[in-house]
């Protein structure tokens, strides 16, 4: 959970969204381009069929034209060899319709004022192709004194053929519809395949990340990544992780053994040294120089004893060998008692500002004592005596927060990155007492309780350590 929050703050994106999104976008674009290409191709073919039918129909009309005086008429109107076509004979100047089967939504001026013999015409949702041909006026022989009738050079009448695109029966419409349906089905199959493959890939990747997060939370780095998945690349990645974990686990085991062995082997000699110091001080109580030397030895022995105790506790935490027993812990009382103990040891030279709510949680008392004491002692160590150390405890919804603020030397960004590492000490902290293990134990305890710890620090102004326990089991009074 914490890891996911940190990744979200970096504006990261789940790979499954990228794969699914790109798969769907590419499929839609491919479908759009393909459908557009099919539409343009079939439209050209359909237009060719329409033009052919219009020309054929116009030629058929010309063969059937007869005359009643000087007015052209169709000799046989029953012949209709073409579907979706209509015709008209129109007087050009007066726009008088001699014969017509044209649709009512087309004005006569469309034909009489046409500049071209062929044109496309759109009327609302209807699409027409129009073919126009002029008919010269026939001159009666009686008026010319000749036995042979003739025609004027000027086209007095026009013969019109109109084809409705939507009523043309051509296979290209079926080809277009079938192609579009086929493309849509294929695109849907492609999207479904993309989603399925994405699910398979991300399922195995999610399994790897889930195992990695569990390892981080439990500090169990045994190689356990599955290397028998369906994808070779993921199997290689998992196998590389396993090899890396073997090295990490081996290194950590060596460190744990070292911490455990050192703390165990030094315990007896340290106890003997402390006892011998006490005996020697009694024997040389009248020799100041000897007493002074023995006091220094005793103080340094106590420091080594504290270090061995911390190493022992750290080894237990690293191996998750914590106390199984949990009980109700009054966090405010724990903080208050630790502050009083430190103030007593420092002869009231350190002042605390306590902002504590009454909070009781179910936890291990020993771990809570180690956590709180190390946080507060770290703040006291780097705070000037004139500045108070502020300790606050509060609860927001289900999250318990412990905040310790000092006004000491602060730390740089580089120091913050390493401050929880064992035995790490900043350059400006080497003159103070300690071994660099206190904050390491704090971090391990926070991780054991699935919490989080944040640091805000400015060099020369101080630091603020904030511990969050989002899953703490609080107890109401």
CSV table of C-alpha atoms in Angstrom, one decimal:
chain,number,residue,atom,x,y,z
A,1,UNK,CA,0.0,0.0,0.0
A,2,UNK,CA,2.8,2.4,0.9
A,3,UNK,CA,4.7,1.5,-2.2
A,4,UNK,CA,1.7,2.1,-4.4
A,5,UNK,CA,1.2,5.5,-2.9
A,6,UNK,CA,4.8,6.5,-3.5
A,7,UNK,CA,4.6,5.3,-7.1
A,8,UNK,CA,1.4,7.3,-7.7
A,9,UNK,CA,3.1,10.4,-6.5
A,10,UNK,CA,5.6,9.9,-9.2
A,11,UNK,CA,2.8,10.0,-11.8
A,12,UNK,CA,3.5,6.4,-12.8
A,13,UNK,CA,0.9,4.5,-14.9
A,14,UNK,CA,-0.1,0.8,-14.7
A,15,UNK,CA,1.2,-1.2,-17.7
A,16,UNK,CA,-2.2,-2.8,-18.1
A,17,UNK,CA,-3.7,0.6,-18.8
A,18,UNK,CA,-1.1,1.4,-21.4
A,19,UNK,CA,-1.4,-2.0,-23.2
A,20,UNK,CA,-5.2,-1.9,-23.1
A,21,UNK,CA,-5.4,1.8,-24.1
A,22,UNK,CA,-3.0,1.5,-27.0
A,23,UNK,CA,-4.6,-1.7,-28.2
A,24,UNK,CA,-8.1,-0.1,-28.2
A,25,UNK,CA,-6.9,3.1,-29.8
A,26,UNK,CA,-4.9,1.4,-32.5
A,27,UNK,CA,-7.9,-1.0,-33.2
A,28,UNK,CA,-10.3,2.0,-33.5
A,29,UNK,CA,-7.9,3.9,-35.8
A,30,UNK,CA,-7.4,0.8,-38.0
A,31,UNK,CA,-11.1,0.3,-38.2
A,32,UNK,CA,-11.7,3.9,-39.1
A,33,UNK,CA,-9.1,4.0,-41.8
A,34,UNK,CA,-10.2,0.6,-43.3
A,35,UNK,CA,-13.9,1.6,-43.3
A,36,UNK,CA,-13.1,5.0,-44.9
A,37,UNK,CA,-11.0,3.2,-47.6
A,38,UNK,CA,-13.8,0.7,-48.3
A,39,UNK,CA,-16.4,3.5,-48.4
A,40,UNK,CA,-14.4,5.6,-50.9
A,41,UNK,CA,-13.7,2.6,-53.1
A,42,UNK,CA,-17.3,1.3,-53.2
A,43,UNK,CA,-18.6,4.9,-53.7
A,44,UNK,CA,-16.5,5.2,-56.8
A,45,UNK,CA,-17.7,1.9,-58.1
A,46,UNK,CA,-21.4,2.7,-57.3
A,47,UNK,CA,-21.0,6.1,-59.1
A,48,UNK,CA,-19.7,4.3,-62.2
A,49,UNK,CA,-22.8,2.0,-62.2
A,50,UNK,CA,-25.1,5.0,-61.7
A,51,UNK,CA,-23.5,6.9,-64.6
A,52,UNK,CA,-23.7,3.8,-66.9
A,53,UNK,CA,-27.4,3.3,-66.1
A,54,UNK,CA,-28.1,7.0,-66.6
A,55,UNK,CA,-26.4,7.0,-70.1
A,56,UNK,CA,-28.1,3.8,-71.1
A,57,UNK,CA,-31.5,5.1,-70.0
A,58,UNK,CA,-31.0,8.4,-71.8
A,59,UNK,CA,-30.2,6.6,-75.0
A,60,UNK,CA,-33.3,4.5,-74.6
A,61,UNK,CA,-35.4,7.6,-74.2
A,62,UNK,CA,-33.9,9.2,-77.3
A,63,UNK,CA,-34.9,6.2,-79.4
A,64,UNK,CA,-38.5,6.5,-78.2
A,65,UNK,CA,-39.0,10.2,-78.8
A,66,UNK,CA,-41.8,11.1,-81.3
A,67,UNK,CA,-43.4,14.4,-82.3
A,68,UNK,CA,-46.9,15.8,-82.0
A,69,UNK,CA,-46.5,18.8,-84.2
A,70,UNK,CA,-43.4,20.6,-82.9
A,71,UNK,CA,-43.6,19.1,-79.4
A,72,UNK,CA,-41.5,16.0,-78.6
A,73,UNK,CA,-43.3,13.1,-76.8
A,74,UNK,CA,-42.3,9.6,-75.9
A,75,UNK,CA,-43.9,7.1,-78.2
A,76,UNK,CA,-43.9,4.3,-75.6
A,77,UNK,CA,-43.8,5.1,-71.9
A,78,UNK,CA,-44.5,1.5,-70.7
A,79,UNK,CA,-40.9,0.4,-71.3
A,80,UNK,CA,-38.8,0.6,-68.1
A,81,UNK,CA,-35.6,-1.4,-68.2
A,82,UNK,CA,-33.9,0.4,-65.3
A,83,UNK,CA,-34.7,0.6,-61.6
A,84,UNK,CA,-34.5,3.8,-59.6
A,85,UNK,CA,-34.5,6.1,-62.7
A,86,UNK,CA,-36.9,8.8,-63.8
A,87,UNK,CA,-37.1,11.2,-66.8
A,88,UNK,CA,-38.6,14.5,-68.0
A,89,UNK,CA,-39.0,16.4,-71.2
A,90,UNK,CA,-38.9,20.2,-70.4
A,91,UNK,CA,-39.1,23.3,-72.6
A,92,UNK,CA,-35.9,25.2,-71.8
A,93,UNK,CA,-37.0,28.8,-71.9
A,94,UNK,CA,-40.5,28.5,-70.3
A,95,UNK,CA,-39.6,25.6,-68.0
A,96,UNK,CA,-42.8,24.0,-69.1
A,97,UNK,CA,-42.8,20.3,-68.3
A,98,UNK,CA,-44.0,18.2,-71.3
A,99,UNK,CA,-43.6,14.8,-69.6
A,100,UNK,CA,-42.1,13.9,-66.2
A,101,UNK,CA,-41.7,11.2,-63.6
A,102,UNK,CA,-39.2,13.3,-61.6
A,103,UNK,CA,-39.3,13.5,-57.8
A,104,UNK,CA,-41.2,16.5,-56.4
A,105,UNK,CA,-38.3,17.7,-54.3
A,106,UNK,CA,-36.2,18.8,-57.3
A,107,UNK,CA,-36.9,22.3,-58.8
A,108,UNK,CA,-37.2,22.4,-62.7
A,109,UNK,CA,-34.6,25.2,-62.8
A,110,UNK,CA,-32.0,22.6,-61.7
A,111,UNK,CA,-32.3,21.1,-65.2
A,112,UNK,CA,-32.9,24.2,-67.4
A,113,UNK,CA,-30.1,26.2,-65.8
A,114,UNK,CA,-27.5,23.4,-65.7
A,115,UNK,CA,-24.1,24.3,-67.2
A,116,UNK,CA,-23.0,20.7,-67.6
A,117,UNK,CA,-24.7,17.7,-69.2
A,118,UNK,CA,-24.1,15.6,-66.1
A,119,UNK,CA,-24.2,16.5,-62.4
A,120,UNK,CA,-24.7,15.2,-58.9
A,121,UNK,CA,-27.6,16.7,-56.9
A,122,UNK,CA,-28.2,16.5,-53.2
A,123,UNK,CA,-31.7,17.2,-51.8
A,124,UNK,CA,-31.9,16.6,-48.1
A,125,UNK,CA,-30.8,13.1,-47.5
A,126,UNK,CA,-31.5,12.1,-51.1
A,127,UNK,CA,-28.6,11.8,-53.6
A,128,UNK,CA,-29.3,11.9,-57.3
A,129,UNK,CA,-27.3,11.7,-60.5
A,130,UNK,CA,-28.7,13.8,-63.4
A,131,UNK,CA,-28.0,13.4,-67.1
A,132,UNK,CA,-29.3,16.1,-69.5
A,133,UNK,CA,-29.4,16.2,-73.3
A,134,UNK,CA,-30.8,19.0,-75.6
A,135,UNK,CA,-33.6,18.4,-78.2
A,136,UNK,CA,-33.7,20.9,-81.1
A,137,UNK,CA,-37.2,22.1,-82.1
A,138,UNK,CA,-38.7,20.4,-85.1
A,139,UNK,CA,-39.8,22.8,-88.0
A,140,UNK,CA,-43.0,21.9,-89.9
A,141,UNK,CA,-42.4,21.4,-93.7
A,142,UNK,CA,-45.5,23.4,-94.5
A,143,UNK,CA,-43.9,26.6,-93.1
A,144,UNK,CA,-40.7,26.1,-95.1
A,145,UNK,CA,-42.1,25.0,-98.5
A,146,UNK,CA,-40.1,21.8,-98.3
A,147,UNK,CA,-41.3,18.2,-98.1
A,148,UNK,CA,-38.6,17.3,-95.6
A,149,UNK,CA,-39.0,18.3,-92.0
A,150,UNK,CA,-35.9,19.7,-90.3
A,151,UNK,CA,-34.8,20.9,-86.9
A,152,UNK,CA,-33.4,24.2,-85.6
A,153,UNK,CA,-29.8,24.3,-84.4
A,154,UNK,CA,-30.9,25.7,-81.1
A,155,UNK,CA,-31.9,23.2,-78.3
A,156,UNK,CA,-35.4,24.2,-77.5
A,157,UNK,CA,-36.2,21.2,-75.3
A,158,UNK,CA,-34.2,19.1,-72.9
A,159,UNK,CA,-34.4,15.4,-72.2
A,160,UNK,CA,-33.5,14.6,-68.6
A,161,UNK,CA,-32.6,11.3,-67.0
A,162,UNK,CA,-32.3,11.1,-63.2
A,163,UNK,CA,-31.0,8.2,-61.1
A,164,UNK,CA,-31.5,7.9,-57.3
A,165,UNK,CA,-28.4,6.4,-55.7
A,166,UNK,CA,-30.4,4.8,-52.9
A,167,UNK,CA,-32.6,2.8,-55.3
A,168,UNK,CA,-29.9,1.4,-57.5
A,169,UNK,CA,-29.6,-2.3,-57.1
A,170,UNK,CA,-25.9,-3.1,-57.3
A,171,UNK,CA,-23.7,-5.7,-55.6
A,172,UNK,CA,-21.3,-2.9,-54.4
A,173,UNK,CA,-23.8,-1.9,-51.7
A,174,UNK,CA,-23.7,-5.5,-50.4
A,175,UNK,CA,-19.9,-5.6,-50.7
A,176,UNK,CA,-19.7,-2.3,-48.7
A,177,UNK,CA,-22.0,-3.6,-45.9
A,178,UNK,CA,-20.4,-7.0,-45.7
A,179,UNK,CA,-16.9,-5.5,-45.6
A,180,UNK,CA,-17.8,-3.0,-42.9
A,181,UNK,CA,-19.4,-5.7,-40.8
A,182,UNK,CA,-16.4,-8.0,-41.3
A,183,UNK,CA,-14.0,-5.2,-40.3
A,184,UNK,CA,-15.9,-4.4,-37.2
A,185,UNK,CA,-16.0,-8.1,-36.2
A,186,UNK,CA,-12.2,-8.4,-36.8
A,187,UNK,CA,-11.6,-5.2,-34.8
A,188,UNK,CA,-13.7,-6.5,-31.9
A,189,UNK,CA,-11.7,-9.7,-32.0
A,190,UNK,CA,-8.5,-7.7,-32.0
A,191,UNK,CA,-9.6,-5.7,-29.0
A,192,UNK,CA,-10.6,-8.8,-27.2
A,193,UNK,CA,-7.3,-10.4,-28.0
A,194,UNK,CA,-5.5,-7.3,-26.8
A,195,UNK,CA,-7.4,-7.4,-23.5
A,196,UNK,CA,-6.8,-11.1,-23.0
A,197,UNK,CA,-3.0,-10.9,-23.8
A,198,UNK,CA,-2.8,-7.8,-21.6
A,199,UNK,CA,-4.5,-9.7,-18.7
A,200,UNK,CA,-2.1,-12.6,-19.1
A,201,UNK,CA,1.0,-10.4,-19.1
A,202,UNK,CA,-0.1,-8.1,-16.3
A,203,UNK,CA,-1.3,-11.1,-14.2
A,204,UNK,CA,2.2,-12.5,-14.1
A,205,UNK,CA,3.8,-9.1,-13.6
A,206,UNK,CA,1.3,-8.3,-10.8
A,207,UNK,CA,2.2,-11.6,-9.2
A,208,UNK,CA,5.9,-10.6,-9.3
A,209,UNK,CA,5.3,-7.2,-7.8
A,210,UNK,CA,3.0,-8.6,-5.2
A,211,UNK,CA,5.6,-11.1,-4.1
A,212,UNK,CA,8.2,-8.3,-4.0
A,213,UNK,CA,6.0,-6.1,-1.8
A,214,UNK,CA,5.4,-9.1,0.5
A,215,UNK,CA,9.2,-9.6,0.8
A,216,UNK,CA,9.7,-6.0,1.6
A,217,UNK,CA,7.0,-6.0,4.3
A,218,UNK,CA,8.1,-9.3,5.9
A,219,UNK,CA,11.9,-8.9,5.3
A,220,UNK,CA,11.8,-12.4,3.9
A,221,UNK,CA,14.1,-12.4,0.9
A,222,UNK,CA,14.1,-16.1,0.1
A,223,UNK,CA,14.0,-16.6,-3.8
A,224,UNK,CA,10.4,-17.6,-4.6
A,225,UNK,CA,9.6,-16.0,-7.9
A,226,UNK,CA,7.8,-18.3,-10.4
A,227,UNK,CA,9.9,-19.0,-13.5
A,228,UNK,CA,7.5,-21.3,-15.3
A,229,UNK,CA,5.1,-18.7,-16.8
A,230,UNK,CA,4.0,-18.6,-20.4
A,231,UNK,CA,6.3,-15.7,-21.4
A,232,UNK,CA,10.1,-16.3,-21.7
A,233,UNK,CA,11.0,-12.6,-21.0
A,234,UNK,CA,9.0,-12.6,-17.7
A,235,UNK,CA,10.6,-16.0,-16.8
A,236,UNK,CA,14.1,-14.5,-17.4
A,237,UNK,CA,13.2,-11.5,-15.3
A,238,UNK,CA,11.9,-13.7,-12.5
A,239,UNK,CA,15.0,-15.9,-12.6
A,240,UNK,CA,17.2,-12.8,-12.5
A,241,UNK,CA,15.3,-11.7,-9.4
A,242,UNK,CA,15.8,-15.1,-7.8
A,243,UNK,CA,19.5,-14.9,-8.4
A,244,UNK,CA,19.7,-11.4,-7.0
A,245,UNK,CA,17.6,-12.5,-4.0
A,246,UNK,CA,20.0,-15.3,-3.3
A,247,UNK,CA,22.9,-12.9,-3.1
A,248,UNK,CA,20.8,-10.4,-1.0
A,249,UNK,CA,19.6,-13.2,1.3
A,250,UNK,CA,23.1,-14.6,1.7
A,251,UNK,CA,24.5,-11.2,2.6
A,252,UNK,CA,21.7,-10.5,5.1
A,253,UNK,CA,22.1,-13.9,6.7
A,254,UNK,CA,25.8,-13.2,7.2
A,255,UNK,CA,25.0,-9.8,8.7
A,256,UNK,CA,22.4,-11.4,11.0
A,257,UNK,CA,24.8,-14.0,12.1
A,258,UNK,CA,27.4,-11.4,12.7
A,259,UNK,CA,25.1,-9.2,14.8
A,260,UNK,CA,23.8,-12.2,16.8
A,261,UNK,CA,27.3,-13.7,17.3
A,262,UNK,CA,28.8,-10.4,18.3
A,263,UNK,CA,26.1,-9.6,20.7
A,264,UNK,CA,26.3,-13.1,22.2
A,265,UNK,CA,30.0,-13.4,22.4
A,266,UNK,CA,30.6,-9.9,23.9
A,267,UNK,CA,28.0,-10.2,26.5
A,268,UNK,CA,30.1,-12.3,28.9
A,269,UNK,CA,33.3,-10.4,28.6
A,270,UNK,CA,31.5,-7.1,29.0
A,271,UNK,CA,29.8,-8.4,32.2
A,272,UNK,CA,33.2,-9.5,33.5
A,273,UNK,CA,34.7,-6.1,32.7
A,274,UNK,CA,31.9,-4.2,34.5
A,275,UNK,CA,32.3,-6.4,37.5
A,276,UNK,CA,36.1,-6.0,37.6
A,277,UNK,CA,35.7,-2.2,37.2
A,278,UNK,CA,33.5,-2.2,40.3
A,279,UNK,CA,35.9,-4.3,42.3
A,280,UNK,CA,38.9,-2.3,41.2
A,281,UNK,CA,37.2,1.0,42.1
A,282,UNK,CA,36.7,-0.3,45.6
A,283,UNK,CA,40.3,-1.3,45.8
A,284,UNK,CA,41.7,2.0,44.5
A,285,UNK,CA,39.2,4.3,46.1
A,286,UNK,CA,42.0,6.4,47.6
A,287,UNK,CA,43.9,6.8,44.3
A,288,UNK,CA,42.3,9.5,42.1
A,289,UNK,CA,44.2,8.7,39.0
A,290,UNK,CA,43.3,5.0,39.1
A,291,UNK,CA,39.7,5.8,39.8
A,292,UNK,CA,39.6,8.2,36.9
A,293,UNK,CA,41.0,5.6,34.6
A,294,UNK,CA,38.6,3.0,35.9
A,295,UNK,CA,35.7,5.4,35.4
A,296,UNK,CA,36.6,5.9,31.8
A,297,UNK,CA,36.9,2.1,31.3
A,298,UNK,CA,33.5,1.6,32.9
A,299,UNK,CA,31.9,4.3,30.8
A,300,UNK,CA,33.2,2.8,27.6
A,301,UNK,CA,32.3,-0.7,28.7
A,302,UNK,CA,28.7,0.6,29.2
A,303,UNK,CA,28.7,2.0,25.7
A,304,UNK,CA,29.8,-1.4,24.3
A,305,UNK,CA,27.2,-3.1,26.4
A,306,UNK,CA,24.5,-0.7,24.9
A,307,UNK,CA,25.8,-1.5,21.4
A,308,UNK,CA,25.6,-5.3,22.0
A,309,UNK,CA,22.0,-4.9,23.3
A,310,UNK,CA,21.1,-2.9,20.2
A,311,UNK,CA,22.7,-5.5,17.9
A,312,UNK,CA,20.8,-8.2,19.7
A,313,UNK,CA,17.5,-6.4,19.3
A,314,UNK,CA,18.2,-5.6,15.7
A,315,UNK,CA,18.9,-9.2,15.0
A,316,UNK,CA,15.6,-10.2,16.5
A,317,UNK,CA,13.8,-7.6,14.4
A,318,UNK,CA,15.5,-8.6,11.2
A,319,UNK,CA,14.4,-12.2,11.8
A,320,UNK,CA,11.0,-11.0,12.8
A,321,UNK,CA,11.6,-12.7,16.2
A,322,UNK,CA,9.4,-10.1,18.0
A,323,UNK,CA,7.3,-10.7,21.1
A,324,UNK,CA,4.3,-12.7,20.2
A,325,UNK,CA,2.5,-11.3,23.2
A,326,UNK,CA,0.4,-8.1,22.6
A,327,UNK,CA,-1.4,-6.1,25.0
A,328,UNK,CA,-3.2,-2.7,25.4
A,329,UNK,CA,-0.5,0.0,25.3
A,330,UNK,CA,-1.2,3.6,26.5
A,331,UNK,CA,0.9,5.4,23.9
A,332,UNK,CA,0.5,8.8,25.7
A,333,UNK,CA,1.7,7.3,29.0
A,334,UNK,CA,4.7,5.6,27.2
A,335,UNK,CA,5.7,8.9,25.6
A,336,UNK,CA,5.3,10.8,28.8
A,337,UNK,CA,7.3,8.4,31.0
A,338,UNK,CA,10.2,8.2,28.5
A,339,UNK,CA,10.3,12.1,28.4
A,340,UNK,CA,10.4,12.1,32.2
A,341,UNK,CA,13.2,9.6,32.3
A,342,UNK,CA,15.3,11.5,29.8
A,343,UNK,CA,14.7,14.8,31.6
A,344,UNK,CA,15.7,13.2,34.9
A,345,UNK,CA,18.9,11.8,33.4
A,346,UNK,CA,19.7,15.2,31.8
A,347,UNK,CA,19.1,17.0,35.1
A,348,UNK,CA,16.2,18.9,33.5
A,349,UNK,CA,18.5,20.5,31.0
A,350,UNK,CA,16.2,19.3,28.1
A,351,UNK,CA,12.6,20.6,27.9
A,352,UNK,CA,9.8,18.8,26.2
A,353,UNK,CA,6.6,20.2,24.6
A,354,UNK,CA,4.0,17.4,24.7
A,355,UNK,CA,0.9,17.5,22.6
A,356,UNK,CA,-0.7,14.1,23.4
A,357,UNK,CA,-4.1,12.7,22.8
A,358,UNK,CA,-5.4,9.8,24.9
A,359,UNK,CA,-4.7,6.9,22.5
A,360,UNK,CA,-4.6,3.2,23.4
A,361,UNK,CA,-3.6,0.5,20.9
A,362,UNK,CA,-3.1,-3.2,20.9
A,363,UNK,CA,0.7,-3.8,20.3
A,364,UNK,CA,3.8,-5.1,21.8
A,365,UNK,CA,4.9,-2.9,24.7
A,366,UNK,CA,8.6,-3.6,24.3
A,367,UNK,CA,8.6,-2.6,20.6
A,368,UNK,CA,6.7,0.6,21.3
A,369,UNK,CA,9.1,1.5,24.0
A,370,UNK,CA,12.1,0.9,21.7
A,371,UNK,CA,10.5,3.0,18.9
A,372,UNK,CA,9.5,5.9,21.0
A,373,UNK,CA,12.7,6.0,23.1
A,374,UNK,CA,15.0,5.9,20.0
A,375,UNK,CA,13.0,8.7,18.3
A,376,UNK,CA,13.1,11.0,21.3
A,377,UNK,CA,16.7,10.2,22.2
A,378,UNK,CA,17.7,10.9,18.7
A,379,UNK,CA,16.0,14.3,18.9
A,380,UNK,CA,17.5,15.1,22.3
A,381,UNK,CA,21.0,14.1,21.0
A,382,UNK,CA,21.0,16.8,18.3
A,383,UNK,CA,19.0,19.6,20.1
A,384,UNK,CA,20.5,22.5,21.9
A,385,UNK,CA,19.5,22.7,25.6
A,386,UNK,CA,17.7,26.0,25.1
A,387,UNK,CA,15.3,24.6,22.5
A,388,UNK,CA,12.4,22.3,23.4
A,389,UNK,CA,11.8,19.0,21.8
A,390,UNK,CA,8.2,18.7,20.6
A,391,UNK,CA,6.4,15.4,20.8
A,392,UNK,CA,2.8,15.0,19.5
A,393,UNK,CA,0.5,12.1,19.4
A,394,UNK,CA,-2.9,12.2,17.6
A,395,UNK,CA,-5.3,10.0,15.6
A,396,UNK,CA,-7.0,10.9,12.3
A,397,UNK,CA,-9.6,8.4,11.2
A,398,UNK,CA,-7.9,5.0,11.5
A,399,UNK,CA,-4.3,6.3,11.5
A,400,UNK,CA,-2.2,6.9,14.6
A,401,UNK,CA,0.5,9.5,14.2
A,402,UNK,CA,3.6,10.0,16.4
A,403,UNK,CA,5.6,13.2,15.6
A,404,UNK,CA,9.0,14.2,17.1
A,405,UNK,CA,10.4,17.6,16.2
A,406,UNK,CA,13.8,19.0,17.2
A,407,UNK,CA,15.6,22.3,16.5
A,408,UNK,CA,19.0,20.9,16.1
A,409,UNK,CA,21.5,20.6,13.2
A,410,UNK,CA,19.1,19.1,10.7
A,411,UNK,CA,20.3,17.0,7.8
A,412,UNK,CA,20.9,17.2,4.0
A,413,UNK,CA,18.9,15.2,1.4
A,414,UNK,CA,21.9,12.8,1.0
A,415,UNK,CA,21.8,12.1,4.8
A,416,UNK,CA,18.1,11.5,4.7
A,417,UNK,CA,18.5,8.8,2.1
A,418,UNK,CA,20.9,6.8,4.4
A,419,UNK,CA,19.7,7.7,7.9
A,420,UNK,CA,17.9,4.3,8.4
A,421,UNK,CA,20.9,2.2,7.4
A,422,UNK,CA,22.6,0.3,10.2
A,423,UNK,CA,25.8,2.0,11.5
A,424,UNK,CA,25.3,5.0,9.3
A,425,UNK,CA,26.3,8.3,10.8
A,426,UNK,CA,26.5,11.7,9.2
A,427,UNK,CA,29.7,13.7,9.3
A,428,UNK,CA,28.2,16.3,11.6
A,429,UNK,CA,27.0,13.5,14.0
A,430,UNK,CA,30.2,11.6,14.6
A,431,UNK,CA,31.1,13.7,17.6
A,432,UNK,CA,27.9,12.6,19.4
A,433,UNK,CA,27.3,9.3,21.2
A,434,UNK,CA,25.7,6.4,19.5
A,435,UNK,CA,26.4,3.7,16.9
A,436,UNK,CA,23.9,4.5,14.2
A,437,UNK,CA,21.4,1.7,15.1
A,438,UNK,CA,18.6,3.5,16.9
A,439,UNK,CA,16.8,4.8,13.7
A,440,UNK,CA,17.4,1.5,12.0
A,441,UNK,CA,15.4,-0.3,14.7
A,442,UNK,CA,12.7,2.4,14.5
A,443,UNK,CA,12.4,1.7,10.7
A,444,UNK,CA,12.2,-2.1,11.3
A,445,UNK,CA,9.5,-1.7,13.9
A,446,UNK,CA,7.5,0.6,11.7
A,447,UNK,CA,7.7,-1.9,8.9
A,448,UNK,CA,6.6,-4.8,11.1
A,449,UNK,CA,3.4,-2.8,11.9
A,450,UNK,CA,2.9,-2.0,8.2
A,451,UNK,CA,3.4,1.7,9.0
A,452,UNK,CA,5.3,4.5,7.4
A,453,UNK,CA,7.9,7.0,8.6
A,454,UNK,CA,8.6,10.4,7.0
A,455,UNK,CA,11.4,12.9,7.6
A,456,UNK,CA,11.3,16.7,7.1
A,457,UNK,CA,14.6,18.4,7.8
A,458,UNK,CA,16.5,21.6,7.0
A,459,UNK,CA,20.2,21.9,7.7
A,460,UNK,CA,20.7,24.3,10.6
A,461,UNK,CA,17.0,24.4,11.6
A,462,UNK,CA,16.1,20.9,12.8
A,463,UNK,CA,14.3,17.7,11.8
A,464,UNK,CA,10.8,16.3,12.2
A,465,UNK,CA,10.2,12.5,12.3
A,466,UNK,CA,6.6,11.4,11.7
A,467,UNK,CA,5.5,7.8,12.2
A,468,UNK,CA,2.1,6.6,10.7
A,469,UNK,CA,0.3,3.5,11.8
A,470,UNK,CA,-2.6,3.2,9.4
A,471,UNK,CA,-3.7,-0.2,10.5
A,472,UNK,CA,-3.3,0.2,14.3
A,473,UNK,CA,-6.0,-1.5,16.4
A,474,UNK,CA,-7.1,1.3,18.7
A,475,UNK,CA,-8.9,0.6,21.9
A,476,UNK,CA,-11.6,3.0,23.0
A,477,UNK,CA,-11.8,4.0,26.7
